[in-house]
Short mmCIF file of C-alpha atoms in Angstrom, two decimals:
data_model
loop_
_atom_site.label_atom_id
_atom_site.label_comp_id
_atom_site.label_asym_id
_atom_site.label_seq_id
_atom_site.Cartn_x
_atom_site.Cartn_y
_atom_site.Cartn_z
CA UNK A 1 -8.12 -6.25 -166.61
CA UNK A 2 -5.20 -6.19 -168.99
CA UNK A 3 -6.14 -5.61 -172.71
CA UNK A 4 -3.38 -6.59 -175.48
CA UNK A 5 -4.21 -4.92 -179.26
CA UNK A 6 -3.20 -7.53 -181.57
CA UNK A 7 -3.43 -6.97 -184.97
CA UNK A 8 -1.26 -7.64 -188.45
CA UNK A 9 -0.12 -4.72 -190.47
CA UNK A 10 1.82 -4.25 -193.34
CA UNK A 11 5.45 -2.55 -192.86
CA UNK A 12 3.82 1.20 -193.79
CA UNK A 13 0.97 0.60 -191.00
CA UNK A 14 -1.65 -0.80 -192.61
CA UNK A 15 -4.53 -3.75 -191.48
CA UNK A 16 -5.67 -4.06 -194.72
CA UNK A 17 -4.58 -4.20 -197.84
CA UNK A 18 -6.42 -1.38 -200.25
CA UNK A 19 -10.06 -1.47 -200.08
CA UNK A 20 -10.29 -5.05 -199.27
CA UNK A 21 -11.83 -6.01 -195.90
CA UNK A 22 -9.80 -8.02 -193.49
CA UNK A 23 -6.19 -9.49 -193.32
CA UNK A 24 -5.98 -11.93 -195.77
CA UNK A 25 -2.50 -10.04 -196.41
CA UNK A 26 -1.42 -11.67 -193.27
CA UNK A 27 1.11 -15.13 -192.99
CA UNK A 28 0.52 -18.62 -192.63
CA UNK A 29 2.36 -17.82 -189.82
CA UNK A 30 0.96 -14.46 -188.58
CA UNK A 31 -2.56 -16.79 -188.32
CA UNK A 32 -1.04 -19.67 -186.17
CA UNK A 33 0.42 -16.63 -184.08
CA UNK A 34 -3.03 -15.04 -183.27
CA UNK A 35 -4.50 -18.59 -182.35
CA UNK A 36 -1.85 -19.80 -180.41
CA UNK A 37 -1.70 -16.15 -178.63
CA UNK A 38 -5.60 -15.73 -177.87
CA UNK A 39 -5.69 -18.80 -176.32
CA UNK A 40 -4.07 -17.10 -173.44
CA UNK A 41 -7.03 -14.60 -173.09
CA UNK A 42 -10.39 -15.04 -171.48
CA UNK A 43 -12.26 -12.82 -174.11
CA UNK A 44 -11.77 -10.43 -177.11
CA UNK A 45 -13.20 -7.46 -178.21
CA UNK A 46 -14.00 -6.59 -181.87
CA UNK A 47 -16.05 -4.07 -184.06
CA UNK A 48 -19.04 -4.98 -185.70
CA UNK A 49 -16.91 -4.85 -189.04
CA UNK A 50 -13.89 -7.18 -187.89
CA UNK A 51 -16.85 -9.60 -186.68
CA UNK A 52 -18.92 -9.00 -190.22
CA UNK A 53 -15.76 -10.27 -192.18
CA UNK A 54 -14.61 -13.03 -189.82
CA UNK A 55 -17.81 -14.48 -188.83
CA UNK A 56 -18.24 -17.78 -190.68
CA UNK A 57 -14.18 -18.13 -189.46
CA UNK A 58 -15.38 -16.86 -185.87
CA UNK A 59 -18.16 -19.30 -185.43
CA UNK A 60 -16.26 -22.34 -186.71
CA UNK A 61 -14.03 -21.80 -183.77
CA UNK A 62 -16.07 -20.90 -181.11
CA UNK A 63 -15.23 -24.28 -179.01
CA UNK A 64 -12.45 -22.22 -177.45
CA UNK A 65 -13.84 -20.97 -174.04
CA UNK A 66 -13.13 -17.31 -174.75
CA UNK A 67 -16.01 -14.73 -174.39
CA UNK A 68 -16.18 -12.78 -177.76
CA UNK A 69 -17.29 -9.26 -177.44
CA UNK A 70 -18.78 -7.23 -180.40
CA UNK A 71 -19.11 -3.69 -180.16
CA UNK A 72 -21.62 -1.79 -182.44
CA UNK A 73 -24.25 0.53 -182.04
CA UNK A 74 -27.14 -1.92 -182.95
CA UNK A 75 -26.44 -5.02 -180.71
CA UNK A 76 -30.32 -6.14 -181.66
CA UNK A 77 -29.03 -6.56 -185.38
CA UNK A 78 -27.09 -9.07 -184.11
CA UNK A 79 -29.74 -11.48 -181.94
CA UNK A 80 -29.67 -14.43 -183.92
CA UNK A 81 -25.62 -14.68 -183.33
CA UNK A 82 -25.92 -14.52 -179.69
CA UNK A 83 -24.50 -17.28 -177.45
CA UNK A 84 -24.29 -16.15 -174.26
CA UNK A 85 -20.78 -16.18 -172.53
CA UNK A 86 -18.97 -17.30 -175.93
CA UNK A 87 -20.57 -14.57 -178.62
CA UNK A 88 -21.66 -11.21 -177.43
CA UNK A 89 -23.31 -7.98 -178.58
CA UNK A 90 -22.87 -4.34 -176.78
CA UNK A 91 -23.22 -0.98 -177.21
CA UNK A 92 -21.10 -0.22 -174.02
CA UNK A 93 -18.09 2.92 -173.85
CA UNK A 94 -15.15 0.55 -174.01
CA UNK A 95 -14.53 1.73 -170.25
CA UNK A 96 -18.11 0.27 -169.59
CA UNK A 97 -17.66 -2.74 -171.38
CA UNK A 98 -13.99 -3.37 -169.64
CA UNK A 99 -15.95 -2.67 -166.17
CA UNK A 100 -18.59 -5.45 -167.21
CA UNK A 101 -16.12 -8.05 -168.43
CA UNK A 102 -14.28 -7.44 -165.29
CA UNK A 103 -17.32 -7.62 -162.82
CA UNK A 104 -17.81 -11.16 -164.63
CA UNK A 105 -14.44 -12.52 -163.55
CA UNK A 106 -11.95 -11.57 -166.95
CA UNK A 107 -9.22 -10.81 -166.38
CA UNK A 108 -6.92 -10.74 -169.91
CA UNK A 109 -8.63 -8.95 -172.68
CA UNK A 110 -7.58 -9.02 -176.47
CA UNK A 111 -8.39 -6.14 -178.61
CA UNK A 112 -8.96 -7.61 -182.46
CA UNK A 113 -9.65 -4.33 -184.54
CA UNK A 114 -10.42 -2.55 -186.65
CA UNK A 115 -8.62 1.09 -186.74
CA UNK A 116 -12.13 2.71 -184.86
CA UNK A 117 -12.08 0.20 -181.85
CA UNK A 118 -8.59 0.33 -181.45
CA UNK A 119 -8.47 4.26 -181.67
CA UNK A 120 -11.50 4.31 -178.98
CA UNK A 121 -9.34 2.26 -176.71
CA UNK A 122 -6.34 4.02 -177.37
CA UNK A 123 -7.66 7.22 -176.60
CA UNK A 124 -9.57 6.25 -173.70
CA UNK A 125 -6.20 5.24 -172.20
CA UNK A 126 -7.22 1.70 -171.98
CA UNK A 127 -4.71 -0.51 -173.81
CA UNK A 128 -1.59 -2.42 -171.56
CA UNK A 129 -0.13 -3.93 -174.61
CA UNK A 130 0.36 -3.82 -178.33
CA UNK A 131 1.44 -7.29 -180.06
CA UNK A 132 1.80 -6.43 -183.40
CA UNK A 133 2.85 -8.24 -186.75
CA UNK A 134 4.84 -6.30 -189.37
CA UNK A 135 4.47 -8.06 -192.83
CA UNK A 136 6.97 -7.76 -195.58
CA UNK A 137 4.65 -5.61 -197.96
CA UNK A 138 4.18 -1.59 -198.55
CA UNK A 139 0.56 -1.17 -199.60
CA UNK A 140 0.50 2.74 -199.63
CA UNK A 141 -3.40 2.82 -198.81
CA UNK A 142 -5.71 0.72 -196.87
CA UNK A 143 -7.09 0.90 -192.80
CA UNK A 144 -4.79 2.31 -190.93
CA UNK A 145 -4.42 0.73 -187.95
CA UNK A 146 -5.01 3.57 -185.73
CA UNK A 147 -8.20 5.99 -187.00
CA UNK A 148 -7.76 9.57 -185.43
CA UNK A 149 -4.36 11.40 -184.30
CA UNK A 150 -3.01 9.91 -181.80
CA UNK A 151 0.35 10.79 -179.62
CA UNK A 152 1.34 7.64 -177.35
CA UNK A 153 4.61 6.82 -176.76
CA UNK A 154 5.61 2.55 -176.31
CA UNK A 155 8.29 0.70 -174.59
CA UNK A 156 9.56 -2.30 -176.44
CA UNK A 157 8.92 -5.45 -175.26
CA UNK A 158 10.63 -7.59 -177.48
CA UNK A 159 11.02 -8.75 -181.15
CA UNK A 160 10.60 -11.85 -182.59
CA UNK A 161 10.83 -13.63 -186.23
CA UNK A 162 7.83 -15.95 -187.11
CA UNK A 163 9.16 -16.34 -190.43
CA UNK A 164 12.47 -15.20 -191.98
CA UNK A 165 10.26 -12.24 -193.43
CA UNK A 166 7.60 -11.75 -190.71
CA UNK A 167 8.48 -9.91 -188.02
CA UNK A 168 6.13 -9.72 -184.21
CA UNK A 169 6.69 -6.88 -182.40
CA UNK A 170 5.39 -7.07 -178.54
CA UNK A 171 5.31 -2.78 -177.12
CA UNK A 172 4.21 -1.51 -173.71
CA UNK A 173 1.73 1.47 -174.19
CA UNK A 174 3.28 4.19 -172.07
CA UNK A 175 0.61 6.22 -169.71
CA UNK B 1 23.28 1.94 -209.51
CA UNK B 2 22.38 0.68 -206.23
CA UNK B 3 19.28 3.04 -204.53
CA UNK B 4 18.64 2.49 -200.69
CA UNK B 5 15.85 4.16 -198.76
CA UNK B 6 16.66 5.28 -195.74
CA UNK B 7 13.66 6.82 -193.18
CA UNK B 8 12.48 6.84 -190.09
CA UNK B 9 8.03 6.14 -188.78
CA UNK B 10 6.26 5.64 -186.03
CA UNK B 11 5.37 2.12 -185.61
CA UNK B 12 1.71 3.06 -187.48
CA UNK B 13 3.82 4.07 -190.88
CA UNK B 14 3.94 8.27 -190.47
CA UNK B 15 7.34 10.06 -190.93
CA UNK B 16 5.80 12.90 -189.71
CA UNK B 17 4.11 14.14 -186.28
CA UNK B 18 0.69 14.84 -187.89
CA UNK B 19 1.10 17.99 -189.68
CA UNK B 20 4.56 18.59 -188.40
CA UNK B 21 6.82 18.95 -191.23
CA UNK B 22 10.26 16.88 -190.75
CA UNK B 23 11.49 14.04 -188.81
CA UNK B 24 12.01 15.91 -185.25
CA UNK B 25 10.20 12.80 -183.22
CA UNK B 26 13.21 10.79 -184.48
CA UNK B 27 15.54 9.85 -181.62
CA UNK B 28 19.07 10.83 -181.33
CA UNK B 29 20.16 6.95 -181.64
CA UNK B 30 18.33 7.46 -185.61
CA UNK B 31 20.18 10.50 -185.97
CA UNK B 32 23.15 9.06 -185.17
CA UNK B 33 22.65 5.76 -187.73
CA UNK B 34 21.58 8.14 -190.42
CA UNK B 35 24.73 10.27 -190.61
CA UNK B 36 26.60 6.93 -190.02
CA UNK B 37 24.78 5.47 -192.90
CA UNK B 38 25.45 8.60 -195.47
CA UNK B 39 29.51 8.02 -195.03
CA UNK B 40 28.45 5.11 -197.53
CA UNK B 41 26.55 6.65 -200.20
CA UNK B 42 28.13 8.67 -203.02
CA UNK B 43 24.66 10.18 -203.49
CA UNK B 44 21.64 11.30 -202.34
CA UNK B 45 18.10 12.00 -203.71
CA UNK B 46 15.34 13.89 -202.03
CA UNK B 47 11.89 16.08 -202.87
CA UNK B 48 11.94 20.00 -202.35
CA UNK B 49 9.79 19.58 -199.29
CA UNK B 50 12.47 17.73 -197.62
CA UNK B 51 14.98 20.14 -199.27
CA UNK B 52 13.33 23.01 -197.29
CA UNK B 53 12.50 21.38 -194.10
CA UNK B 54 16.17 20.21 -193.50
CA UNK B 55 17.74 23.03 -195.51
CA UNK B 56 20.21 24.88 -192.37
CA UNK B 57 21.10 21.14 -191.23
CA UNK B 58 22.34 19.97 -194.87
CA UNK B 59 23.95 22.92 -195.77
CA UNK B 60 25.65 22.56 -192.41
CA UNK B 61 26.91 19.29 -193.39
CA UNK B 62 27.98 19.92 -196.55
CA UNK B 63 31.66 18.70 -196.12
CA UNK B 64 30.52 15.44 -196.60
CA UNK B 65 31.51 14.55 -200.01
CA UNK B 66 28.51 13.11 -201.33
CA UNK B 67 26.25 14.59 -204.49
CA UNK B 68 22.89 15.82 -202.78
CA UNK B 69 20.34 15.96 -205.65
CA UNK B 70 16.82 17.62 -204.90
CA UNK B 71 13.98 17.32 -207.34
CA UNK B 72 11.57 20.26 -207.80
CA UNK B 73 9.37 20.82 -211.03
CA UNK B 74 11.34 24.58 -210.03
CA UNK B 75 15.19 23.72 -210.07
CA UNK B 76 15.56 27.42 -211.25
CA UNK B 77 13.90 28.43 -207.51
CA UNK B 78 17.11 27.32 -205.98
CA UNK B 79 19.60 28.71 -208.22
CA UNK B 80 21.20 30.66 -205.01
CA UNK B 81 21.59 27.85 -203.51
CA UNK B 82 23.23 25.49 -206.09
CA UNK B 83 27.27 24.27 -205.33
CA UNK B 84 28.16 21.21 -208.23
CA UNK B 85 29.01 18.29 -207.28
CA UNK B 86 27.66 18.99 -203.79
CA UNK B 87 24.15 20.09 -204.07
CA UNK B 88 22.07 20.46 -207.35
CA UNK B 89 18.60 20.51 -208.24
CA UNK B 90 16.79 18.65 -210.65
CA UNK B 91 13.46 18.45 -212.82
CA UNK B 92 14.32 15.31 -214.31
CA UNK B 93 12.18 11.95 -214.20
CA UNK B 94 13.61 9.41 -211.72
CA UNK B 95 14.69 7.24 -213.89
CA UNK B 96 16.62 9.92 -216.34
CA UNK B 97 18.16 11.30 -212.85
CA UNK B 98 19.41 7.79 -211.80
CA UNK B 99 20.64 7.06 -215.72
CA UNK B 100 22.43 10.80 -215.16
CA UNK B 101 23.59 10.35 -211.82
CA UNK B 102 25.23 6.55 -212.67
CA UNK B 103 26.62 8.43 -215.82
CA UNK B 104 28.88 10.50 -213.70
CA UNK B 105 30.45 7.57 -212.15
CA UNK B 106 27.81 7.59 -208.78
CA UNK B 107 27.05 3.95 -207.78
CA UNK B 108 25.18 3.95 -204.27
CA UNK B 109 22.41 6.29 -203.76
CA UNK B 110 20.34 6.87 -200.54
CA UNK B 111 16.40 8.46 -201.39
CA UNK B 112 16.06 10.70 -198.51
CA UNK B 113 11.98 11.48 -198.51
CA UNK B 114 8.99 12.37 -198.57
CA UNK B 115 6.28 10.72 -199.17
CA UNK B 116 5.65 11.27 -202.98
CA UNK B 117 9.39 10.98 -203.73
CA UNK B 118 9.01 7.52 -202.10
CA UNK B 119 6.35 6.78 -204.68
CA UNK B 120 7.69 7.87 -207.37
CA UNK B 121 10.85 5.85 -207.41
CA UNK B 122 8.66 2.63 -206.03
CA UNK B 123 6.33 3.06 -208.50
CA UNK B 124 9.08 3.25 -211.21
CA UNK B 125 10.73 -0.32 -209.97
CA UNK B 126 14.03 1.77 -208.79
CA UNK B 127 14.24 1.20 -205.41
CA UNK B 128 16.93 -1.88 -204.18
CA UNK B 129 16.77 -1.48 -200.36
CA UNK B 130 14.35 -0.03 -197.60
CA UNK B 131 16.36 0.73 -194.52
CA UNK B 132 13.49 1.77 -191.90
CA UNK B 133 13.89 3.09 -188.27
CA UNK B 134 10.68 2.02 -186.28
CA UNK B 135 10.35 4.68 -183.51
CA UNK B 136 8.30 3.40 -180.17
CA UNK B 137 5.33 5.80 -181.12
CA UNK B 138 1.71 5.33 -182.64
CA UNK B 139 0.71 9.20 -184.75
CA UNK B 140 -2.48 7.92 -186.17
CA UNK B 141 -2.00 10.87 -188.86
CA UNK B 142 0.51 12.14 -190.49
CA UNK B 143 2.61 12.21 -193.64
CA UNK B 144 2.54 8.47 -194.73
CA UNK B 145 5.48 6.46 -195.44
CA UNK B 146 4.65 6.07 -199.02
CA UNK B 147 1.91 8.42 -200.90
CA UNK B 148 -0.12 6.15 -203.02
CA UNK B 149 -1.19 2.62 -203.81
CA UNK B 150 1.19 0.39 -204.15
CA UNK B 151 1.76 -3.64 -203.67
CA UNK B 152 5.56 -3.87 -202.87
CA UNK B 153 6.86 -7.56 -201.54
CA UNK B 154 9.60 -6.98 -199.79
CA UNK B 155 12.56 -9.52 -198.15
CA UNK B 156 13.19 -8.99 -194.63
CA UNK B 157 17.37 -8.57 -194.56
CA UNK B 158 18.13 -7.79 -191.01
CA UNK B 159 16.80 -6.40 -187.60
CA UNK B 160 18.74 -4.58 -185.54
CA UNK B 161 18.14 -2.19 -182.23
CA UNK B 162 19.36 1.62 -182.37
CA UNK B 163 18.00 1.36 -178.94
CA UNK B 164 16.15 -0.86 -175.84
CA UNK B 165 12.89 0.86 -177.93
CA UNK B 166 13.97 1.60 -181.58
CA UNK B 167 14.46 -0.92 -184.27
CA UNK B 168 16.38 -0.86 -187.44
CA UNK B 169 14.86 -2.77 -190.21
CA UNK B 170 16.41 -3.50 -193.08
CA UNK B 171 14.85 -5.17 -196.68
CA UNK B 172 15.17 -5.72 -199.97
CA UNK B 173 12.80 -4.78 -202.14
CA UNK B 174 11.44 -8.24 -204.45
CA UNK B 175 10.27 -7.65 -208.03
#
C-alpha cells in the first residue's frame, strides 16, 4: 500500500487560513489538481473534521469509484452516511486501517487531512509521499499542517507551477 | 528603500528545530546563497534574539561592509558591542529605523529574523520581497515563520534549486 499526503498550505505551513475550517484559501487550480490527482488512487483517508466540512462537496462526487475512509472515534455517529465500499467509518490505528484496505485489494492510498491524521500517519512511519501545494499567502496562524513535533527528513521529487503563483511540490518521506 | 526578507523553514513553515534556537538544520547550499545574497545589501535588520544566537558568526564576518542594525527595547545592553557604521543597535519603530536608515544614504535592506521581527515589519506594510529557502524537512513545532495573524498576498517571482532537495523561492510581497 502506498499512501500520498496531499494537502494545500499556505507558504508559512498552514491548511487553513485563521480559524476558518477547510481550504477555501486554496486555487482554482490547486482544486482541479486534487481531482485530477485522486483519481489515480483507489481510496482516501480523512478525519472526521476534513469529512464534517467537505461533506455536502464529498457526497456530490461520490460517482468516482474510490473507497473514502473516515477516521473518528465514533464511527456509529456516522451510520446514516455509510455506503459501503464508496463512504466509510472506522475507528482503526491507521496501521490497522492500512492492513484492512490492503486485505481488500488497495493498493494507492491518499491521505486528505487534517494536521491530527496526518501527524498519526507521520509518526507511525506510514506515509510514501507528500504532494503538497504552496499558495502565495502568509497567514501567520491557522492548522498547521503537521500537529505534534515531528523530525522527518524528504527527498524532492519534483516541482511544478499550476499557476504563475501556485507552486506543487511532490517529496519522498525519508525512513 | 528596498527591504527583502531573506530566511530559511522547513517545508511546514518553522525556522527553527522545535525549541532549538537558530537556523543550524539549514544546509550548507543555504549558507552558501545567504552570504552570496548579503554582498547585495547595504543593510541589514534583525531582532536581539537573532543578534545573540548568531552573535560569534556576525562578528566574524564583520568585514563585510554592510550596516547590521539590531533592534532591542535594550540598545544600551549592547553598548560593548557597538562599531558605527558596522553594527548598531536600535529601539526605534520599524518604520522610523527604515526612514533613518534611507536617510543615511542605505537603499537595499535584507530583515534577517525572527519571528516577531518578521511581523512587525509585515504588519507595518514594509516588506518588498520574501526570499525563502524551503529545506526537505517537516518540524511540526517550532519558531514559526511569521508570529501573528496576518493575510499577506504574495507574487510568486522565481523558483530556483540550492540543491536536488532545497528550493529557493522568491516573491514579492502585493499590497
Amino acid at each position: 500500500m502506498r499512501v500520498t499526503l496531499i494537502a494545500a498550505q499556505s507558504l508559512d505551513g498552514f491548511i487553513t487560513k485563521h480559524a476558518t475550517p477547510g481550504s477555501a484559501f486554496a486555487s482554482a487550480a490547486d482544486q482541479l489538481h486534487l481531482r485530477k490527482a485522486l483519481a489515480n488512487f483507489d481510496c482516501s483517508v480523512m478525519g472526521a473534521e476534513t469529512y464534517r466540512t467537505a461533506r455536502e462537496l464529498i457526497r456530490d462526487r461520490m460517482r468516482a469509484p474510490r473507497l473514502r475512509m473516515v477516521l473518528t472515534r465514533t464511527p456509529q455517529n456516522f451510520s446514516a452516511d455509510i455506503r459501503p465500499g464508496i463512504l466509510e467509518f472506522s475507528s482503526a490505528s491507521p496501521a490497522e486501517l492500512l492492513s484492512d484496505l490492503a486485505a481488500r485489494g488497495h493498493q494507492r492510498c491518499a491521505l486528505l487531512g487534517g494536521a491530527q491524521i496526518h501527524s498519526l500517519f507521520l509518526k507511525a512511519g506510514l506515509v510514501n509521499e507528500l504532494w503538497l501545494t504552496i499558495e502565495p499567502m502568509l497567514f501567520g496562524s491557522g492548522m498547521p499542517l503537521v500537529a505534534e513535533a515531528v523530525d522527518i527528513r524528504l527527498k524532492r521529487l519534483s516541482t511544478e507551477s499550476l499557476t504563475a503563483d501556485t507552486a506543487l511540490m511532490k517529496y519522498e518521506v525519508l525512513r
